[in-house]
């Protein structure tokens, strides 16, 4: 099978990378600039190439790169920094490090106001590798907003430098969509209808499940369904309600009360669960049966190789780099713009139903009627129009905002410097080189077309354009026309230290467990350890509310906040 060949290739690549690290002499010289990097989706070749480029300008600087850190290593990086004894001068991680940007920290017997180097002045400095352009003027404004943290002086400071534009969404096999005349959905109702149709279609693929197309594949051990959940919650509620001054991400509930467990009572949470429940429920069969056992890398093979007949997968832009073992002409993927949650009609002027009625309680005929109108409005927005028959200007503005959201974890893919590093000046200089036009070209070439969140004409530049296939160019186009919204925007102490999350749990029964469990084994609150975990969307929303309510004193204490108060 092709999957075995792919995994063998990956393992061979891993061995090669490990040998290369040994040849470089990682951590062999105290005089060298020491860099540690997470070795996952985007790979590590970009950093090795970047170091070579930097050395072409600074031949006397020795650089040692440790790329031996694979999945689940973010805490290792943190532990190293907190030890106060790490030799690493720059970490390239998948952790936003928000908690270490707002509290003092002891490390190695010393106390530091901030354990990370404050890079605010670096952002404002002229970059000698970039025609003196400042990093602050070049970084994507939405990303700058997301990585910045307000300090005691009342100003926003920066402690990290993003190293990739991490775009997340629903990836689809473009060949299967074309071959079987499938239409990219505008709304969640269309998405679910599409799933229902897909599983009835005969598939010629040699590995197709039951000889039919399969709507989705996932890896339940490393799932990205929460990308979609948070996207649909935000679409329904609106950006202001979520990240405004008095919004969810600042600890406010829908009634404007701060730091109460009712922060999880936004209607959009249950509305998003309704969609996810329908997509994930075992009874519907929209998700490939092997998703429970597949690793994330193996699951990606199911959407990349059309022989499996799998049409879609929640995923990110890194998939392009990870499918490099395929011939370029053999793979044709697309990333769809986030389908708009159909329940948004409840907040539009076209909604004409009795109080207490929701989109999901409507008859199938009524749902289709409302959704047909909504899809037409979405189409109009995609065409750049501001009007659509039957919709007010406010309706169209809300639809346009929802359609324009792109969920990203760019603020969690960052480089940072321990404040006690004895090579901070060189580390800072290296970061400046990374964000220069020359550095951006190196990154895009080394990652098969991935981009970084800095102002650059990727399509107009001959080097980067040649490195990007149509798939990566389409993702770049979506990024350019979208409002970036930080996935799990956890800066406020309630989330950062208290551990509250928008859509999933760190303890108890998770959304994945609740929605993919056997529907014939419903959750019983009187016997919560029986392993019978199935819940409906409403039941799971209530379960999460009760879960946090029972722990709220512990949550607020850890966060250092009081219910009804401030930080």
Coordinates of C-alpha atoms in Angstrom, one line a residue:
X1 CA 0.0 0.0 0.0
X2 CA 1.1 3.5 -0.7
X3 CA 0.7 4.5 3.0
X4 CA 3.5 2.2 4.0
X5 CA 5.8 3.7 1.4
X6 CA 5.0 7.2 2.7
X7 CA 5.7 6.3 6.3
X8 CA 9.0 4.7 5.3
X9 CA 10.0 7.8 3.5
X10 CA 9.2 9.9 6.6
X11 CA 11.2 7.7 8.8
X12 CA 14.1 7.9 6.4
X13 CA 13.9 11.6 6.4
X14 CA 13.9 11.7 10.2
X15 CA 17.1 9.6 10.3
X16 CA 18.8 11.9 7.8
X17 CA 17.8 15.0 9.8
X18 CA 19.2 13.5 13.0
X19 CA 22.5 12.7 11.3
X20 CA 22.7 16.2 10.0
X21 CA 22.3 17.6 13.5
X22 CA 25.1 15.5 14.8
X23 CA 27.3 16.7 11.9
X24 CA 26.6 20.3 12.8
X25 CA 27.7 19.6 16.4
X26 CA 24.6 20.7 18.2
X27 CA 25.4 22.4 21.6
X28 CA 29.1 21.5 21.0
X29 CA 30.4 25.1 21.4
X30 CA 29.6 27.6 24.1
X31 CA 30.5 30.3 21.7
X32 CA 27.9 29.2 19.1
X33 CA 24.4 30.7 18.8
X34 CA 22.3 27.8 20.1
X35 CA 18.9 27.3 18.4
X36 CA 16.2 24.7 19.3
X37 CA 13.3 24.1 16.9
X38 CA 10.1 22.0 17.0
X39 CA 10.4 19.4 14.2
X40 CA 6.8 18.9 13.1
X41 CA 4.5 19.9 10.2
X42 CA 6.6 22.7 8.6
X43 CA 9.8 20.7 9.0
X44 CA 13.3 22.1 9.9
X45 CA 15.0 22.5 6.6
X46 CA 13.9 26.1 6.5
X47 CA 16.0 26.8 9.7
X48 CA 19.1 25.1 8.4
X49 CA 18.8 27.1 5.1
X50 CA 18.2 30.3 7.0
X51 CA 21.3 29.7 9.1
X52 CA 23.3 29.2 5.9
X53 CA 21.9 32.5 4.6
X54 CA 22.7 34.3 7.8
X55 CA 26.2 33.0 7.7
X56 CA 26.7 34.4 4.2
X57 CA 26.4 37.8 5.9
X58 CA 28.1 36.8 9.2
X59 CA 30.7 34.2 8.4
X60 CA 32.2 34.4 11.9
X61 CA 29.0 33.4 13.7
X62 CA 28.8 29.7 14.6
X63 CA 25.3 28.4 14.7
X64 CA 24.3 25.1 16.4
X65 CA 20.7 23.8 15.6
X66 CA 19.0 21.2 17.7
X67 CA 16.1 19.9 15.6
X68 CA 15.6 16.6 17.6
X69 CA 12.3 17.8 19.2
X70 CA 9.2 16.1 17.8
X71 CA 5.5 16.1 18.7
X72 CA 4.5 17.2 22.2
X73 CA 7.7 19.0 23.0
X74 CA 6.4 22.5 23.8
X75 CA 6.5 21.8 27.5
X76 CA 10.1 20.6 27.2
X77 CA 11.0 24.0 25.8
X78 CA 9.2 25.8 28.7
X79 CA 10.9 23.5 31.3
X80 CA 14.3 24.3 29.8
X81 CA 13.7 28.0 29.9
X82 CA 12.4 27.9 33.5
X83 CA 15.4 25.9 34.6
X84 CA 17.5 29.0 34.1
X85 CA 20.3 26.8 32.8
X86 CA 19.5 26.3 29.2
X87 CA 22.2 27.0 26.6
X88 CA 19.6 27.7 23.9
X89 CA 19.5 31.3 22.7
X90 CA 16.4 31.1 20.4
X91 CA 13.5 28.6 20.6
X92 CA 11.3 28.2 17.6
X93 CA 8.2 26.7 19.2
X94 CA 4.4 26.0 18.9
X95 CA 3.6 27.8 22.2
X96 CA 2.4 31.4 22.3
X97 CA 4.0 31.7 25.8
X98 CA 1.4 34.2 26.9
X99 CA 1.6 33.3 30.5
X100 CA 5.3 34.2 30.6
X101 CA 4.7 37.6 29.1
X102 CA 2.6 38.9 32.1
X103 CA 4.1 37.5 35.3
X104 CA 7.5 37.4 37.0
X105 CA 9.3 34.1 37.2
X106 CA 12.0 32.5 39.2
X107 CA 14.5 30.4 37.2
X108 CA 17.7 28.8 38.3
X109 CA 17.6 30.7 41.7
X110 CA 17.1 34.1 40.0
X111 CA 14.0 36.1 39.7
X112 CA 13.1 37.8 36.5
X113 CA 10.3 40.3 35.8
X114 CA 9.8 38.4 32.5
X115 CA 11.5 35.2 31.7
X116 CA 11.5 36.1 28.0
X117 CA 13.5 38.9 26.4
X118 CA 11.4 42.0 25.6
X119 CA 11.7 42.5 21.9
X120 CA 9.6 45.7 21.6
X121 CA 12.7 47.8 20.7
X122 CA 13.6 45.2 18.1
X123 CA 10.3 45.5 16.4
X124 CA 10.8 49.3 16.2
X125 CA 14.5 49.1 15.1
X126 CA 15.6 49.6 11.5
X127 CA 16.5 46.2 10.0
X128 CA 19.9 46.2 8.3
X129 CA 19.0 43.2 6.3
X130 CA 15.8 44.7 5.0
X131 CA 16.7 48.2 3.7
X132 CA 16.2 49.5 7.2
X133 CA 12.5 48.6 7.2
X134 CA 11.2 47.9 10.8
X135 CA 9.7 44.6 11.8
X136 CA 6.7 46.4 13.2
X137 CA 5.9 48.0 9.9
X138 CA 6.2 44.7 8.1
X139 CA 4.4 42.2 10.3
X140 CA 0.7 41.5 9.5
X141 CA -1.3 43.9 11.8
X142 CA -3.7 41.1 13.0
X143 CA -0.7 39.0 14.0
X144 CA 1.0 41.9 15.7
X145 CA -2.2 42.4 17.7
X146 CA -2.3 38.7 18.7
X147 CA 1.3 38.4 19.9
X148 CA 1.4 41.7 21.8
X149 CA 0.9 41.8 25.6
X150 CA 0.0 44.9 27.6
X151 CA 2.5 45.6 30.4
X152 CA 2.6 47.7 33.6
X153 CA 3.4 50.9 31.5
X154 CA 0.0 50.5 29.8
X155 CA 1.7 49.8 26.4
X156 CA 1.7 46.8 24.2
X157 CA 5.0 44.9 24.2
X158 CA 6.3 42.1 22.0
X159 CA 8.3 39.1 23.4
X160 CA 8.2 36.8 20.4
X161 CA 8.6 36.7 16.6
X162 CA 6.3 34.5 14.5
X163 CA 8.1 32.2 12.1
X164 CA 5.2 30.9 9.9
X165 CA 1.7 32.0 8.7
X166 CA -0.3 29.2 10.1
X167 CA -3.6 29.0 8.2
X168 CA -6.2 26.5 9.4
X169 CA -9.4 25.2 7.8
X170 CA -11.1 22.4 5.8
X171 CA -8.8 21.0 3.2
X172 CA -10.3 19.0 0.3
X173 CA -9.1 16.7 -2.5
X174 CA -9.7 18.9 -5.5
X175 CA -9.4 15.9 -7.9
X176 CA -12.3 14.1 -6.2
X177 CA -14.4 17.2 -6.1
X178 CA -13.9 17.7 -9.8
X179 CA -14.3 14.0 -10.8
X180 CA -17.5 13.5 -8.9
X181 CA -19.0 17.0 -9.5
X182 CA -18.9 18.0 -5.8
X183 CA -19.5 21.7 -4.9
X184 CA -17.6 23.5 -2.2
X185 CA -20.2 24.5 0.4
X186 CA -21.0 28.1 1.4
X187 CA -22.8 27.2 4.6
X188 CA -22.7 24.5 7.2
X189 CA -26.1 23.2 6.1
X190 CA -24.7 22.8 2.6
X191 CA -21.6 21.1 4.2
X192 CA -23.8 18.5 6.0
X193 CA -26.0 18.0 2.9
X194 CA -22.8 17.5 0.9
X195 CA -21.6 14.9 3.4
X196 CA -24.9 13.0 3.1
X197 CA -24.5 13.0 -0.7
X198 CA -20.8 12.0 -0.7
X199 CA -21.3 8.8 1.1
X200 CA -23.8 7.6 -1.5
X201 CA -21.3 8.0 -4.4
X202 CA -19.5 5.0 -5.8
X203 CA -15.7 5.4 -5.8
X204 CA -13.3 3.8 -8.1
X205 CA -10.4 4.2 -5.6
X206 CA -8.7 0.9 -4.7
X207 CA -8.7 1.8 -1.0
X208 CA -12.2 3.4 -0.8
X209 CA -14.2 2.5 2.3
X210 CA -17.0 0.1 1.2
X211 CA -16.4 1.2 -2.4
X212 CA -17.9 4.6 -1.7
X213 CA -16.6 8.1 -1.2
X214 CA -16.1 9.2 2.4
X215 CA -16.7 12.8 3.5
X216 CA -14.1 13.3 6.2
X217 CA -11.0 11.7 7.7
X218 CA -9.4 12.7 11.0
X219 CA -7.0 11.5 13.6
X220 CA -8.8 11.3 16.9
X221 CA -5.5 11.2 18.8
X222 CA -4.5 14.6 17.2
X223 CA -7.8 16.1 16.1
X224 CA -8.4 19.6 14.6
X225 CA -12.2 19.7 14.8
X226 CA -11.9 22.5 17.4
X227 CA -10.6 24.8 14.6
X228 CA -14.1 24.6 13.1
X229 CA -15.8 24.8 16.4
X230 CA -14.2 28.1 17.3
X231 CA -14.7 29.4 13.8
X232 CA -18.4 28.8 13.9
X233 CA -18.8 30.2 17.4
X234 CA -17.2 33.4 16.3
X235 CA -19.1 33.6 13.1
X236 CA -22.4 33.3 15.0
X237 CA -21.6 35.7 17.8
X238 CA -19.5 38.2 15.9
X239 CA -15.9 39.4 16.4
X240 CA -16.9 42.2 18.8
X241 CA -18.7 39.8 21.1
X242 CA -15.7 37.5 21.1
X243 CA -12.6 39.7 21.2
X244 CA -14.0 43.1 21.9
X245 CA -13.2 45.0 25.1
X246 CA -16.3 43.4 26.8
X247 CA -16.1 40.2 24.9
X248 CA -15.5 36.5 25.7
X249 CA -11.7 36.6 25.4
X250 CA -11.6 39.4 28.0
X251 CA -13.6 37.2 30.4
X252 CA -17.1 38.6 29.8
X253 CA -20.3 36.6 29.6
X254 CA -23.1 37.5 27.2
X255 CA -24.7 39.8 29.8
X256 CA -21.5 41.8 30.4
X257 CA -20.6 40.1 33.7
X258 CA -16.9 39.3 34.1
X259 CA -15.2 36.2 35.4
X260 CA -18.2 34.1 36.1
X261 CA -18.7 30.5 34.9
X262 CA -21.5 31.9 32.7
X263 CA -18.7 33.1 30.3
X264 CA -19.5 29.7 28.6
X265 CA -23.2 30.5 28.1
X266 CA -22.9 32.1 24.7
X267 CA -25.5 30.7 22.3
X268 CA -22.9 30.3 19.6
X269 CA -21.1 27.6 21.5
X270 CA -24.1 25.3 21.4
X271 CA -24.9 26.3 17.8
X272 CA -21.3 25.2 16.8
X273 CA -21.7 22.0 18.7
X274 CA -24.8 21.2 16.7
X275 CA -22.9 21.3 13.5
X276 CA -19.9 19.4 14.9
X277 CA -22.2 16.8 16.4
X278 CA -23.8 16.1 13.0
X279 CA -20.4 15.9 11.3
X280 CA -18.8 13.6 13.9
X281 CA -21.7 11.5 15.0
X282 CA -21.1 7.8 14.5
X283 CA -24.6 7.2 13.3
X284 CA -24.2 9.6 10.3
X285 CA -20.9 7.9 9.3
X286 CA -19.4 11.0 7.7
X287 CA -16.0 10.4 9.2
X288 CA -13.8 7.5 8.1
X289 CA -14.0 4.6 10.5
X290 CA -10.2 4.3 10.8
X291 CA -10.0 7.9 12.2
X292 CA -10.0 6.4 15.7
X293 CA -6.7 4.6 15.1
X294 CA -4.9 6.8 12.5
X295 CA -2.0 9.0 13.5
X296 CA -2.3 12.5 12.1
X297 CA 0.3 11.9 9.4
X298 CA -1.4 8.7 8.3
X299 CA -4.8 10.4 8.2
X300 CA -3.3 13.1 5.9
X301 CA -2.4 10.3 3.4
X302 CA -6.1 9.5 3.2
X303 CA -7.0 12.9 1.8
X304 CA -3.8 13.3 -0.3
X305 CA -4.2 10.0 -2.1
X306 CA -7.5 9.9 -3.9
X307 CA -7.4 6.1 -4.0
X308 CA -8.9 6.3 -0.4
X309 CA -11.9 8.3 -1.7
X310 CA -11.7 10.7 1.2
X311 CA -12.9 14.2 0.3
X312 CA -12.1 16.5 3.3
X313 CA -10.1 16.9 6.5
X314 CA -9.7 19.7 9.1
X315 CA -6.0 20.6 8.6
X316 CA -3.5 23.4 8.1
X317 CA -1.1 24.9 5.5
X318 CA 1.7 22.6 6.7
X319 CA 0.2 19.7 4.8
X320 CA 1.9 21.0 1.6
X321 CA 5.4 20.5 3.1
X322 CA 4.4 17.1 4.6
X323 CA 3.2 15.7 1.2
X324 CA 6.6 16.4 -0.5
X325 CA 7.1 12.7 -1.0
X326 CA 4.4 12.7 -3.7
X327 CA 5.0 13.8 -7.2
X328 CA 3.6 17.4 -7.6
X329 CA 1.3 16.4 -10.5
X330 CA -0.2 13.6 -8.4
X331 CA -1.8 15.8 -5.7
X332 CA -4.4 18.5 -6.0
X333 CA -5.7 19.9 -2.8
X334 CA -7.8 23.0 -2.0
X335 CA -8.6 24.9 1.2
X336 CA -12.2 26.1 1.3
X337 CA -13.2 29.4 2.8
X338 CA -14.8 28.6 6.1
X339 CA -18.5 27.7 5.5
X340 CA -20.7 30.1 7.3
X341 CA -22.7 28.6 10.2
X342 CA -26.3 28.3 9.0
X343 CA -27.7 29.2 12.4
X344 CA -26.4 32.8 11.8
X345 CA -29.8 33.4 10.2
X346 CA -31.2 33.6 13.7
X347 CA -29.5 36.9 14.0
X348 CA -30.5 38.3 10.6
X349 CA -33.6 40.3 9.6
X350 CA -34.9 37.4 7.5
X351 CA -35.5 35.3 10.7
X352 CA -39.2 35.1 11.3
X353 CA -39.8 32.4 13.8
X354 CA -41.4 32.2 17.3
X355 CA -39.3 33.0 20.3
X356 CA -37.2 30.0 21.4
X357 CA -37.1 28.5 17.9
X358 CA -33.6 27.8 16.6
X359 CA -32.4 26.9 13.1
X360 CA -31.8 23.3 14.3
X361 CA -35.3 22.9 15.6
X362 CA -36.8 23.8 12.2
X363 CA -38.2 21.3 9.7
X364 CA -35.9 20.2 6.9
X365 CA -38.0 22.2 4.5
X366 CA -37.7 25.4 6.6
X367 CA -33.9 24.8 7.1
X368 CA -33.4 24.5 3.3
X369 CA -35.5 27.6 2.7
X370 CA -33.5 29.8 5.0
X371 CA -30.2 28.3 3.9
X372 CA -30.8 28.9 0.3
X373 CA -31.2 32.6 1.0
X374 CA -28.1 32.6 3.2
X375 CA -26.0 30.9 0.5
X376 CA -27.1 33.4 -2.1
X377 CA -25.9 36.2 0.3
X378 CA -22.6 34.5 0.9
X379 CA -22.1 34.1 -2.9
X380 CA -22.8 37.9 -3.3
X381 CA -20.2 38.7 -0.6
X382 CA -17.7 36.4 -2.3
X383 CA -18.3 38.4 -5.5
X384 CA -17.6 41.7 -3.7
X385 CA -21.2 42.8 -3.6
X386 CA -22.7 44.6 -0.6
X387 CA -26.3 44.0 -1.4
X388 CA -28.5 40.9 -1.8
X389 CA -32.2 40.7 -2.2
X390 CA -34.0 40.3 1.1
X391 CA -31.1 41.3 3.3
X392 CA -30.4 44.6 5.0
X393 CA -27.1 46.4 5.0
X394 CA -26.5 45.2 8.6
X395 CA -27.2 41.6 7.5
X396 CA -24.7 41.8 4.7
X397 CA -22.1 43.3 7.0
X398 CA -22.5 40.5 9.5
X399 CA -22.3 37.9 6.7
X400 CA -19.2 39.5 5.2
X401 CA -17.5 39.6 8.6
X402 CA -18.2 35.9 9.2
X403 CA -17.1 34.9 5.7
X404 CA -13.9 36.9 6.0
X405 CA -12.6 35.2 9.2
X406 CA -9.6 32.9 8.9
X407 CA -8.5 31.0 12.0
X408 CA -4.8 30.9 12.6
X409 CA -2.3 29.8 15.2
X410 CA 0.4 32.0 13.9
X411 CA 0.9 33.6 17.4
X412 CA 1.7 30.1 18.7
X413 CA 4.4 29.5 16.1
X414 CA 7.0 31.9 17.4
X415 CA 10.6 32.4 18.2
X416 CA 11.6 33.7 21.6
X417 CA 14.8 34.4 23.5
X418 CA 15.4 33.5 27.2
X419 CA 16.0 36.8 29.0
X420 CA 19.2 35.4 30.5
X421 CA 20.8 34.3 27.2
X422 CA 24.4 35.6 26.9
X423 CA 24.1 35.9 23.1
X424 CA 21.0 38.1 23.0
X425 CA 22.5 40.5 20.5
X426 CA 23.3 37.8 18.0
X427 CA 19.9 36.1 18.6
X428 CA 18.1 39.4 17.9
X429 CA 20.2 39.9 14.8
X430 CA 19.2 36.4 13.5
X431 CA 15.5 37.2 14.0
X432 CA 15.9 40.4 12.0
X433 CA 17.5 38.4 9.2
X434 CA 14.6 35.8 9.3
X435 CA 12.0 38.5 8.6
X436 CA 13.9 40.2 5.8
X437 CA 12.9 39.7 2.2
X438 CA 15.9 37.4 1.8
X439 CA 14.9 35.3 4.8
X440 CA 11.3 35.1 3.6
X441 CA 12.4 33.7 0.3
X442 CA 14.5 31.1 2.0
X443 CA 11.6 30.0 4.2
X444 CA 9.1 29.7 1.3
X445 CA 11.5 27.7 -0.8
X446 CA 12.4 25.3 2.0
X447 CA 8.8 24.6 3.0
X448 CA 7.3 24.0 -0.5
X449 CA 5.5 27.3 -0.6
X450 CA 4.5 28.1 3.0
X451 CA 4.6 31.8 3.9
X452 CA 5.3 34.0 6.9
X453 CA 3.2 36.9 8.3
X454 CA 5.2 39.7 6.9
X455 CA 4.5 42.1 4.1
X456 CA 6.0 40.7 0.9
X457 CA 4.8 40.2 -2.7
X458 CA 4.9 36.4 -2.6
X459 CA 3.1 36.0 -6.0
X460 CA 5.0 38.8 -7.7
X461 CA 8.4 37.7 -6.5
X462 CA 10.0 35.2 -9.0
X463 CA 11.6 33.0 -6.3
X464 CA 8.7 32.6 -3.9
X465 CA 6.1 32.3 -6.7
X466 CA 8.0 29.5 -8.3
X467 CA 8.0 27.7 -4.9
X468 CA 4.3 27.9 -4.5
X469 CA 1.9 25.6 -6.4
X470 CA -1.7 26.5 -7.0
X471 CA -2.8 25.1 -3.7
X472 CA -0.4 27.3 -1.7
X473 CA -1.2 30.3 -3.9
X474 CA -4.9 29.8 -3.1
X475 CA -4.2 29.6 0.6
X476 CA -2.1 32.8 0.4
X477 CA -5.0 34.5 -1.5
X478 CA -7.4 33.5 1.3
X479 CA -5.0 34.9 3.9
X480 CA -4.6 38.1 2.1
X481 CA -8.4 38.8 2.0
X482 CA -9.2 37.6 5.4
X483 CA -9.3 39.0 8.9
X484 CA -7.1 36.7 11.0
X485 CA -8.6 35.5 14.2
X486 CA -6.3 33.8 16.7
X487 CA -7.2 30.3 17.4
X488 CA -7.6 29.9 21.2
X489 CA -6.9 33.6 22.0
X490 CA -5.8 32.8 25.6
X491 CA -4.2 36.0 26.8
X492 CA -6.6 36.9 29.6
X493 CA -5.6 35.3 33.0
X494 CA -9.0 33.4 33.0
X495 CA -7.8 31.4 30.1
X496 CA -4.0 31.7 30.3
X497 CA -3.7 30.7 34.0
X498 CA -7.2 29.5 34.8
X499 CA -7.3 27.0 32.0
X500 CA -10.8 27.9 30.6
X501 CA -11.2 27.1 26.9
X502 CA -13.8 28.1 24.4
X503 CA -14.8 24.8 23.0
X504 CA -12.9 21.8 24.5
X505 CA -11.9 20.4 27.9
X506 CA -8.5 19.6 29.5
X507 CA -10.4 17.3 31.8
X508 CA -13.6 15.3 31.9
X509 CA -15.3 14.2 28.7
X510 CA -14.1 15.9 25.5
X511 CA -16.2 17.0 22.6
X512 CA -14.5 14.3 20.5
X513 CA -15.4 11.6 23.0
X514 CA -19.0 12.9 23.4
X515 CA -19.9 13.2 19.8
X516 CA -18.1 10.1 18.5
X517 CA -19.3 7.7 21.2
X518 CA -21.9 5.0 20.5
X519 CA -25.3 6.8 20.5
X520 CA -26.8 3.8 22.2
X521 CA -24.6 4.4 25.2
X522 CA -25.6 7.9 26.4
X523 CA -23.7 9.7 29.1
X524 CA -25.2 9.3 32.6
X525 CA -24.3 12.1 35.0
X526 CA -25.1 9.7 37.9
X527 CA -22.5 7.3 36.6
X528 CA -19.9 9.5 34.9
X529 CA -17.2 6.8 34.9
X530 CA -19.1 4.1 33.1
X531 CA -17.5 4.9 29.8
X532 CA -20.9 5.7 28.2
X533 CA -20.0 9.1 27.0
X534 CA -22.4 10.0 24.1
X535 CA -24.1 13.4 24.3
X536 CA -26.1 15.6 22.0
X537 CA -24.9 19.2 21.3
X538 CA -27.2 20.6 24.0
X539 CA -26.2 18.0 26.6
X540 CA -22.5 18.6 26.0
X541 CA -22.8 22.4 26.2
X542 CA -24.6 21.9 29.6
X543 CA -22.0 19.4 30.7
X544 CA -19.2 21.8 30.1
X545 CA -21.0 24.6 31.9
X546 CA -21.5 22.3 34.9
X547 CA -17.9 21.1 34.7
X548 CA -16.5 24.5 35.0
X549 CA -19.1 25.8 37.5
X550 CA -18.0 23.0 39.9
X551 CA -14.3 24.1 39.6
X552 CA -14.8 27.8 39.3
X553 CA -13.3 28.7 42.7
X554 CA -10.1 26.8 41.7
X555 CA -10.2 28.4 38.2
X556 CA -10.4 32.0 39.4
X557 CA -7.8 31.4 42.1
X558 CA -5.3 30.0 39.6
X559 CA -6.1 33.0 37.3
X560 CA -5.7 35.5 40.1
X561 CA -9.1 37.1 39.3
X562 CA -12.4 37.4 41.2
X563 CA -15.9 36.8 39.9
X564 CA -17.4 40.2 39.0
X565 CA -14.0 41.9 39.5
X566 CA -10.9 42.5 37.5
X567 CA -7.4 41.1 37.2

